């Protein structure tokens, strides 16, 4: 739908077209409910020009500016201000009040070699202090975007942009010491927004409503930029508001008659568990067309439970829209508008790299993440790079216009990851992105089964950590609200370790010991594996990324360093 080659031109066309329509409505937590803070299209444009005019005197096009904002409407002013100035935006997570996340932030600032920091008045002092301490003061200018004087916007002059201009760097959740910034160009952004639009069938009349973190790709490109791309409205709240009262997410959909939302699988679980019957009775979800579910493994039982529960509020069957994507493809790769497409797969075949339909009791239900639009998806042997047949599992490779320009300042990693050659009987084709994810194509649908790095190889069998953790979690209610991380440690045969969070208040020492026995028995019965060690940790003990993904590699390192203190007494190694 875009006849522009850059996002600024495209967005400003929407500004001229949409009049005084709301662009952003932030629902601020007011204790008992929420308060609206919004910007209409002209106001958002004016404020973005103001920021761009401020940047123009202090940076060069192509310089990087870090965005440090609380969840709210100011973030997008900073983001668009960068794009209007031709400055590369670098969204980053705010450290929490205990200072967690400061080291990662410094790593990102250093890697991106930022020249400016944009924030807002509510946090400007704290950010100033951080700029001083982190040794960035020499190289950066800092301002609060909501403190810039009115009228400054008139000084803005458009800068030349092309499709190849880098719009922003998306830092993926690599380790603190080795941050990787994905370079997303204006052409990538427009291409991916168009993919999403085609898949979701969004229009200028389909507002989007969610609560995702705005510095993460799904929050930024899905929840915020997609409605702006379409000329519709983004209605959003803080992730904390959602975590405190999951009901408010569904309430907002119902209240604002929003047809589209987006969230990771855990949010659907939380909604099933925490929305009470009285709350359910207040909801009318008949307006909802699609709630996208991506970013984490998608569970059939979650989709079923969510669909069943909210049917009582008028939610249509098939409203949950599984999808798959990653920062390196800008965001979206595949999606399943029809909702619940499942395949019951034979577990033994799965261990050997194949999806074979089974009606047996022990079949694993796999959820389709849908099919691609214009992007090419291939399943490839990660060792030989041969393209595999339908129904075989291998690494997911993707090619097409949404594939980002590479990792910032990492030409070798970029070549390896973004320009791989896939081999078929007809020869080789270059330019594929290696996603690092494992999956299979079956009848045109993509099934994502795990991640290459996390795969558990035990006695020549391929086991998926996610499955084992899920099975263990079913053993006792005290495990159900926690997360787990399983991995193998060296040795022949390989030693399987499971670390899991447990609600400590619920159990005494004997009960914990019984729990251990039960988990071991269950894993043996289900997978015929021996658990070398079970480590039980209090809630919050399993490391996660800022977008909520379990960090299995990091938990394995901690385990090997002996720094995990299991609640199971006498569990030394
Ligand atoms: C994943 C983001 C998910 C992520 C695209 C969602 C209107 C219309 C649409 C809209 C809003 C308004 O986690 C993106 C699919 C489209 C939203 C459109 O919203 N990125 S990441 O780089 O941090 O991580 C990527 C990794 O997450 C895992 C994979 O390991 C992937 O490499 N992942 C999944 N794992 C299993 N199943 C899936 N379906 C997964 N999707 C992502």
XYZ file of C-alpha atoms and ligand atoms in Angstrom:
615
model
C 0.000 0.000 0.000
C 2.979 2.316 0.300
C 4.168 4.374 -2.610
C 7.025 5.682 -0.497
C 10.506 4.303 -0.034
C 10.938 5.506 3.551
C 8.797 5.327 6.653
C 8.818 9.077 7.278
C 7.215 9.836 3.916
C 4.724 7.044 4.451
C 3.779 8.141 7.953
C 3.434 11.802 6.976
C 0.998 10.766 4.229
C -1.096 9.157 6.981
C -0.836 12.393 8.985
C -2.264 14.433 6.086
C -4.969 11.878 5.498
C -6.195 11.109 9.028
C -7.082 14.611 10.300
C -7.313 14.804 14.067
C -7.729 11.119 14.665
C -5.955 9.696 17.717
C -2.643 8.083 16.825
C -1.694 6.875 20.298
C -3.798 6.313 23.387
C -1.755 5.309 26.398
C -3.758 3.915 29.286
C -1.854 5.026 32.377
C -2.356 3.009 35.535
C -4.285 5.186 37.985
C -4.474 2.681 40.811
C -8.119 1.751 40.524
C -8.339 1.989 36.741
C -6.657 3.763 33.844
C -6.317 7.349 32.586
C -5.989 8.182 28.881
C -2.936 10.047 27.618
C -3.132 10.492 23.874
C -1.627 12.223 20.842
C -3.588 12.773 17.679
C -1.843 12.538 14.299
C -1.027 16.273 13.928
C 0.276 16.481 17.508
C 2.499 13.420 17.129
C 3.877 14.819 13.865
C 4.510 18.250 15.448
C 6.341 16.756 18.413
C 8.420 14.471 16.197
C 9.463 17.480 14.092
C 10.410 19.298 17.297
C 12.728 16.457 18.327
C 14.168 16.237 14.813
C 14.867 19.979 14.790
C 16.670 19.623 18.130
C 18.714 16.677 16.852
C 19.577 18.425 13.586
C 21.800 20.991 15.292
C 23.551 18.403 17.451
C 23.957 15.212 15.417
C 24.593 14.115 11.840
C 22.216 11.919 9.859
C 23.303 8.326 10.455
C 24.367 8.988 14.074
C 22.682 6.826 16.711
C 20.343 8.079 19.437
C 19.340 5.923 22.375
C 15.714 6.014 23.505
C 15.139 5.654 27.249
C 11.478 6.028 28.141
C 8.906 4.773 30.581
C 6.020 2.950 28.951
C 3.908 5.765 27.486
C 3.215 8.083 24.590
C 6.539 10.000 24.687
C 8.589 7.065 23.398
C 7.068 7.321 19.924
C 7.801 11.081 19.827
C 11.476 10.243 20.369
C 11.421 7.368 17.898
C 9.788 9.303 15.068
C 11.929 12.351 15.917
C 15.022 10.257 15.164
C 13.615 9.020 11.869
C 12.603 12.556 10.840
C 16.218 13.637 11.522
C 17.744 10.681 9.669
C 19.221 9.590 13.001
C 19.275 5.864 13.797
C 16.972 5.150 16.751
C 18.184 2.704 19.393
C 15.284 1.637 21.639
C 16.545 0.266 24.929
C 14.991 -1.109 28.120
C 15.039 1.228 31.140
C 16.958 -0.288 34.038
C 14.650 -1.145 36.934
C 14.695 0.723 40.268
C 17.274 -1.742 41.649
C 19.656 -0.919 38.846
C 19.170 -4.252 37.078
C 19.823 -3.761 33.406
C 22.417 -0.996 33.778
C 25.285 -3.146 32.538
C 23.305 -4.237 29.500
C 22.403 -0.632 28.744
C 26.028 0.458 28.903
C 26.886 -2.432 26.560
C 24.299 -1.252 24.040
C 25.407 2.405 24.292
C 29.017 1.414 23.695
C 28.261 -0.987 20.859
C 25.974 1.467 19.040
C 28.413 4.322 19.750
C 25.456 6.565 20.541
C 25.727 10.333 20.108
C 22.434 11.317 21.710
C 20.134 10.073 24.429
C 16.450 10.949 24.304
C 14.270 10.583 27.377
C 11.360 12.325 29.131
C 11.124 14.680 32.089
C 9.966 12.045 34.570
C 13.313 10.218 34.265
C 15.632 12.894 32.860
C 17.570 13.396 36.089
C 18.200 9.711 36.597
C 19.294 9.386 32.966
C 21.615 12.382 33.344
C 23.237 10.722 36.331
C 23.625 7.514 34.354
C 25.184 9.360 31.403
C 27.761 10.887 33.777
C 28.576 7.597 35.538
C 28.777 5.498 32.437
C 31.440 7.748 30.939
C 29.190 8.718 28.019
C 29.054 12.421 28.914
C 31.841 13.317 26.466
C 30.155 11.779 23.453
C 26.431 12.312 23.985
C 23.882 15.101 24.161
C 20.745 14.392 26.186
C 17.281 15.919 26.272
C 13.793 15.183 27.526
C 11.526 15.273 24.464
C 8.608 16.670 26.479
C 10.706 19.635 27.608
C 11.472 21.009 24.131
C 9.960 24.450 23.398
C 6.880 24.826 21.237
C 7.664 26.397 17.907
C 10.954 24.563 17.494
C 9.166 22.197 15.098
C 9.086 24.956 12.492
C 12.872 24.723 12.183
C 12.714 21.139 10.939
C 13.793 20.486 7.339
C 13.270 16.997 5.838
C 16.462 15.006 5.362
C 16.965 12.787 2.332
C 16.226 9.135 3.135
C 16.252 6.034 0.947
C 14.972 2.530 1.475
C 18.510 1.538 2.435
C 18.811 4.114 5.209
C 18.945 2.402 8.596
C 15.863 3.384 10.604
C 16.757 1.753 13.912
C 18.901 -0.832 15.657
C 16.967 -3.598 17.375
C 19.136 -5.064 20.106
C 18.365 -8.732 20.533
C 18.636 -10.418 23.858
C 22.194 -11.616 23.468
C 24.456 -11.622 26.494
C 25.422 -8.375 28.218
C 28.998 -8.566 27.003
C 28.068 -9.311 23.403
C 25.078 -7.198 22.349
C 23.910 -7.593 18.762
C 22.112 -4.696 17.080
C 19.967 -5.708 14.110
C 20.043 -2.961 11.437
C 16.480 -2.434 10.247
C 16.248 -0.225 7.153
C 13.313 1.907 6.061
C 12.664 -0.572 3.236
C 12.663 -3.483 5.727
C 10.197 -1.692 7.960
C 7.802 -0.851 5.113
C 8.111 -4.373 3.730
C 7.340 -6.035 7.040
C 4.444 -3.722 7.881
C 2.973 -4.660 4.520
C 3.422 -8.380 5.290
C 1.588 -7.884 8.585
C -1.154 -5.880 6.914
C -1.728 -8.606 4.308
C -1.738 -11.355 6.939
C -3.959 -9.609 9.472
C -6.092 -7.662 6.960
C -5.733 -4.521 9.057
C -7.194 -1.204 7.884
C -7.199 2.412 9.058
C -10.316 1.433 11.039
C -8.765 -1.407 13.032
C -7.227 -0.056 16.227
C -4.709 -2.261 17.983
C -4.665 -2.725 21.726
C -1.978 -4.300 23.895
C 0.631 -3.847 26.658
C 3.936 -5.044 25.169
C 7.290 -3.439 25.998
C 7.923 -0.712 23.426
C 11.671 -1.371 23.127
C 11.067 -4.967 21.953
C 10.374 -5.688 18.258
C 6.847 -6.993 18.797
C 5.844 -3.954 20.873
C 7.534 -1.472 18.571
C 6.665 -2.783 15.120
C 3.441 -4.606 15.926
C 1.685 -2.745 18.681
C 2.898 0.818 17.939
C 4.138 1.204 14.364
C 1.629 -1.053 12.641
C -1.380 1.109 13.516
C 0.620 4.205 12.541
C 1.509 2.536 9.235
C -2.211 1.891 8.634
C -3.415 5.302 9.832
C -5.297 3.698 12.722
C -4.872 3.962 16.504
C -2.572 2.228 18.972
C -4.139 1.784 22.395
C -1.597 0.500 24.876
C -0.610 0.182 28.493
C 2.444 -0.686 30.526
C 3.476 -4.349 30.769
C 3.313 -3.864 34.553
C -0.315 -2.795 34.383
C -1.061 -6.023 32.566
C 0.976 -8.184 34.946
C -0.750 -6.645 37.948
C -4.245 -6.952 36.487
C -4.400 -9.159 33.391
C -8.111 -8.351 33.233
C -7.319 -4.789 32.103
C -5.906 -6.077 28.787
C -9.218 -7.744 27.889
C -11.207 -4.922 29.417
C -9.432 -2.459 27.090
C -10.170 -4.627 24.030
C -13.808 -4.746 25.023
C -14.066 -1.073 26.021
C -12.322 0.340 22.928
C -13.895 -2.215 20.578
C -10.397 -3.144 19.371
C -10.309 -5.863 16.720
C -6.577 -6.627 16.986
C -4.200 -7.443 19.787
C -0.882 -9.208 20.184
C 0.850 -11.031 23.066
C 3.153 -13.962 23.836
C 1.758 -17.343 24.906
C 2.309 -16.769 28.633
C -0.149 -13.841 28.569
C -2.955 -16.094 27.347
C -2.150 -18.477 30.225
C -2.217 -15.641 32.710
C -5.548 -14.402 31.397
C -7.059 -17.870 31.735
C -5.812 -18.194 35.294
C -6.355 -14.710 36.640
C -9.525 -13.319 35.061
C -12.366 -14.087 37.474
C -15.892 -15.100 36.534
C -17.234 -11.719 37.672
C -14.688 -9.953 35.476
C -15.479 -12.257 32.568
C -19.135 -11.278 32.834
C -18.246 -7.606 32.179
C -16.459 -8.324 28.866
C -17.797 -8.172 25.323
C -15.095 -9.539 23.038
C -17.306 -9.903 19.979
C -15.315 -7.003 18.412
C -12.091 -9.032 18.395
C -10.968 -10.418 15.052
C -7.433 -11.545 15.896
C -5.187 -11.742 18.910
C -1.741 -12.527 17.584
C 0.271 -15.015 19.613
C 4.028 -15.094 18.941
C 7.517 -14.731 20.370
C 7.341 -17.858 22.527
C 6.482 -21.501 21.901
C 2.728 -21.729 21.340
C 0.837 -24.320 23.358
C -2.313 -26.024 22.097
C -3.753 -26.381 25.591
C -3.291 -22.630 26.121
C -5.154 -21.757 22.930
C -7.916 -24.205 23.817
C -8.310 -22.969 27.371
C -8.269 -19.307 26.293
C -10.718 -19.863 23.460
C -13.063 -21.816 25.678
C -12.977 -19.384 28.572
C -13.489 -16.222 26.545
C -16.137 -17.717 24.276
C -18.423 -16.822 27.182
C -17.567 -13.160 26.449
C -18.295 -13.560 22.747
C -14.744 -14.275 21.532
C -14.892 -16.056 18.197
C -13.342 -19.509 17.850
C -10.094 -19.069 15.939
C -9.482 -15.506 17.158
C -6.075 -16.458 18.513
C -3.676 -15.996 15.610
C -0.392 -17.898 16.053
C 2.575 -16.273 14.365
C 6.316 -16.556 14.084
C 9.054 -14.017 13.558
C 12.229 -12.466 14.928
C 14.154 -9.218 15.041
C 16.418 -10.337 12.168
C 13.393 -10.520 9.830
C 12.235 -7.103 11.118
C 9.392 -8.970 12.863
C 6.743 -11.045 11.133
C 7.460 -14.195 9.071
C 4.394 -16.451 9.238
C 0.915 -16.299 10.680
C -2.215 -18.412 10.903
C -5.357 -16.366 10.582
C -7.550 -19.407 11.058
C -6.334 -19.952 14.535
C -6.040 -23.452 15.751
C -4.253 -25.625 13.210
C -2.765 -28.579 15.077
C -0.883 -31.722 14.153
C -0.660 -34.614 16.586
C 2.827 -35.942 16.018
C 4.493 -39.219 16.849
C 7.080 -38.447 19.585
C 9.601 -41.077 18.436
C 9.610 -39.717 14.881
C 9.989 -36.198 16.243
C 13.111 -37.223 18.131
C 14.528 -38.459 14.852
C 13.696 -35.273 12.976
C 10.331 -35.945 11.382
C 6.726 -34.944 11.870
C 4.523 -37.997 11.409
C 0.847 -37.711 12.238
C -0.281 -40.032 14.997
C -3.537 -40.783 16.755
C -1.849 -42.599 19.618
C -2.243 -41.565 23.231
C 1.352 -40.335 23.515
C 1.187 -38.026 20.449
C 2.508 -34.473 20.912
C 0.195 -31.736 19.726
C 2.118 -29.244 17.614
C 0.613 -25.853 16.857
C 1.082 -24.362 13.404
C 2.598 -20.877 13.344
C 0.907 -20.393 9.984
C 2.182 -19.715 6.510
C 4.315 -17.010 4.951
C 3.166 -14.166 2.721
C 5.913 -13.101 0.339
C 8.843 -14.294 2.458
C 10.455 -17.594 1.446
C 10.716 -20.090 4.273
C 12.952 -23.163 3.929
C 13.838 -25.961 6.302
C 17.543 -26.672 6.040
C 19.964 -29.172 7.535
C 22.064 -26.908 9.799
C 25.243 -28.921 9.062
C 25.079 -29.655 5.331
C 22.827 -26.715 4.340
C 20.707 -29.047 2.199
C 17.072 -28.029 1.907
C 14.956 -30.713 3.600
C 11.703 -32.257 2.465
C 8.297 -31.366 3.872
C 7.704 -32.943 7.251
C 11.417 -33.023 8.184
C 12.636 -30.809 11.020
C 15.690 -28.621 10.507
C 16.798 -25.018 10.824
C 14.314 -22.407 9.621
C 15.841 -20.193 6.925
C 14.090 -17.110 5.563
C 14.651 -14.914 2.515
C 13.003 -11.741 1.201
C 12.483 -8.031 1.662
C 12.006 -8.079 5.440
C 15.446 -9.573 6.109
C 17.381 -6.890 7.970
C 20.663 -5.442 6.719
C 22.724 -7.346 9.290
C 24.262 -6.859 12.716
C 25.656 -3.398 13.436
C 29.454 -3.362 13.098
C 29.691 -7.162 12.800
C 30.413 -7.970 9.147
C 31.463 -11.570 9.770
C 28.506 -12.529 11.898
C 26.316 -10.729 9.366
C 27.677 -12.742 6.434
C 27.298 -16.019 8.327
C 23.774 -15.325 9.571
C 22.176 -13.155 6.889
C 23.708 -14.500 3.705
C 23.680 -18.276 3.958
C 23.552 -20.482 0.839
C 20.868 -23.161 0.742
C 21.572 -26.242 -1.349
C 18.959 -28.018 -3.455
C 19.178 -30.529 -6.283
C 19.164 -27.571 -8.688
C 22.126 -25.822 -7.072
C 22.624 -23.248 -4.353
C 20.817 -19.984 -3.621
C 22.366 -17.296 -1.421
C 20.875 -14.598 0.751
C 19.043 -16.697 3.336
C 18.780 -15.707 6.970
C 19.636 -18.458 9.437
C 17.098 -18.030 12.236
C 18.643 -20.478 14.724
C 15.145 -21.919 15.200
C 14.111 -25.481 14.433
C 10.890 -26.388 12.722
C 9.203 -28.175 9.847
C 6.922 -27.310 6.971
C 3.865 -29.465 6.516
C 1.082 -28.699 4.030
C 2.442 -25.165 3.720
C 2.260 -24.558 7.478
C 5.304 -23.819 9.622
C 5.665 -25.715 12.882
C 8.304 -24.179 15.141
C 9.573 -26.911 17.452
C 12.500 -25.307 19.277
C 15.844 -23.563 19.074
C 19.038 -25.080 17.723
C 21.094 -23.850 20.680
C 18.684 -25.254 23.266
C 18.223 -28.696 21.724
C 18.853 -31.550 24.161
C 20.761 -34.368 22.538
C 20.566 -37.423 24.763
C 21.708 -40.838 23.512
C 21.314 -39.703 19.912
C 17.756 -38.544 20.541
C 16.651 -34.965 19.957
C 14.585 -33.778 22.882
C 12.972 -30.379 23.154
C 13.637 -28.656 26.495
C 10.304 -26.971 26.327
C 8.448 -30.309 26.285
C 10.365 -31.677 29.264
C 9.811 -28.521 31.283
C 6.146 -28.568 30.447
C 5.787 -32.197 31.535
C 7.596 -31.516 34.811
C 5.374 -28.506 35.446
C 2.225 -30.635 35.302
C 3.392 -32.699 38.277
C 2.450 -30.194 40.978
C 0.505 -26.948 41.329
C 3.496 -25.331 43.071
C 5.394 -25.438 39.770
C 2.640 -24.165 37.555
C 3.176 -20.434 37.751
C 6.954 -20.740 37.411
C 9.269 -21.380 34.493
C 11.978 -23.976 33.979
C 15.217 -24.413 32.078
C 16.561 -27.797 31.048
C 19.932 -28.479 29.478
C 22.559 -31.187 29.198
C 26.028 -31.079 30.652
C 28.990 -32.906 29.156
C 29.726 -36.509 29.665
C 28.923 -39.862 28.096
C 26.111 -40.496 28.426
C 24.942 -36.869 28.475
C 23.631 -35.639 31.797
C 20.247 -33.996 31.834
C 19.633 -31.174 34.320
C 16.340 -29.465 35.033
C 16.143 -26.169 36.895
C 12.630 -25.112 37.825
C 10.965 -22.385 39.843
C 8.636 -23.430 42.626
C 6.239 -21.554 44.876
C 8.135 -22.120 48.101
C 5.414 -21.123 50.543
C 3.411 -24.135 49.425
C 5.888 -26.863 50.363
C 7.988 -28.131 53.254
C 11.183 -30.209 53.016
C 9.515 -33.608 52.773
C 7.083 -32.369 50.174
C 9.949 -30.995 48.108
C 11.668 -34.373 48.235
C 8.433 -36.067 47.131
C 8.128 -33.551 44.344
C 11.585 -34.451 43.115
C 10.677 -38.144 43.029
C 7.488 -37.409 41.150
C 9.248 -35.276 38.525
C 11.902 -37.919 37.955
C 9.244 -40.604 37.573
C 7.209 -38.495 35.195
C 10.173 -37.679 32.945
C 11.153 -41.310 32.869
C 7.620 -42.411 32.021
C 7.053 -39.743 29.363
C 10.484 -39.573 27.702
C 12.422 -42.542 29.036
C 15.186 -40.256 30.259
C 17.166 -40.186 33.462
C 17.283 -36.815 35.184
C 20.814 -36.293 36.480
C 19.861 -33.399 38.722
C 16.802 -31.377 39.609
C 17.436 -27.868 40.908
C 14.441 -26.154 42.477
C 14.636 -22.386 42.854
C 12.315 -19.808 44.351
C 10.209 -17.723 41.928
C 12.345 -15.444 39.795
C 15.315 -17.809 40.022
C 15.308 -18.731 36.332
C 16.906 -15.992 34.202
C 14.816 -14.407 31.468
C 15.380 -11.813 28.782
C 13.739 -8.372 28.952
C 11.004 -9.748 26.702
C 10.429 -12.733 28.982
C 12.248 -15.576 27.191
C 13.899 -18.263 29.326
C 17.707 -18.024 29.168
C 18.674 -21.696 29.192
C 22.287 -21.061 28.193
C 22.746 -18.634 31.043
C 21.173 -21.093 33.521
C 23.515 -23.814 32.281
C 26.523 -21.546 32.888
C 25.291 -20.732 36.383
C 24.780 -24.408 37.101
C 28.274 -25.287 35.918
C 29.740 -22.439 37.983
C 27.975 -23.918 41.038
C 26.107 -20.691 41.694
C 22.572 -22.096 41.862
C 21.256 -22.751 45.350
C 18.691 -25.482 45.100
C 15.872 -25.626 47.620
C 16.356 -29.382 47.675
C 18.551 -29.959 50.697
C 21.571 -32.121 50.205
C 21.497 -31.543 46.484
C 25.188 -30.956 46.021
C 27.071 -32.078 42.953
C 8.490 -12.500 17.593
C 9.127 -11.329 18.211
C 6.324 -12.956 16.526
C 10.344 -11.772 19.005
C 5.176 -11.585 14.709
C 4.119 -10.920 15.490
C -1.703 -5.110 14.150
C -1.307 -6.188 13.438
C -0.281 -6.913 13.908
C 0.315 -6.576 15.077
C -0.098 -5.533 15.796
C -1.082 -4.807 15.325
O 10.228 -12.400 20.030
C 7.524 -12.095 16.548
C 5.598 -12.911 15.222
C 3.492 -9.878 14.652
C 2.903 -8.870 15.510
C 2.079 -7.998 14.704
O 1.349 -7.253 15.582
N 11.538 -11.425 18.491
S 12.949 -11.853 19.089
O 13.921 -11.522 18.098
O 13.119 -11.295 20.376
O 12.875 -13.360 19.288
C 12.671 -14.186 18.192
C 12.581 -15.612 18.642
O 11.374 -15.867 19.338
C 10.986 -17.218 19.150
C 11.976 -17.803 18.176
O 12.999 -18.454 18.888
C 12.541 -16.570 17.477
O 13.834 -16.741 16.925
N 9.641 -17.274 18.556
C 8.882 -18.391 18.562
N 9.105 -19.606 19.072
C 8.144 -20.525 18.897
N 6.991 -20.292 18.230
C 6.732 -19.090 17.698
N 5.601 -18.885 17.031
C 7.707 -18.067 17.852
N 7.796 -16.778 17.447
C 8.982 -16.319 17.877
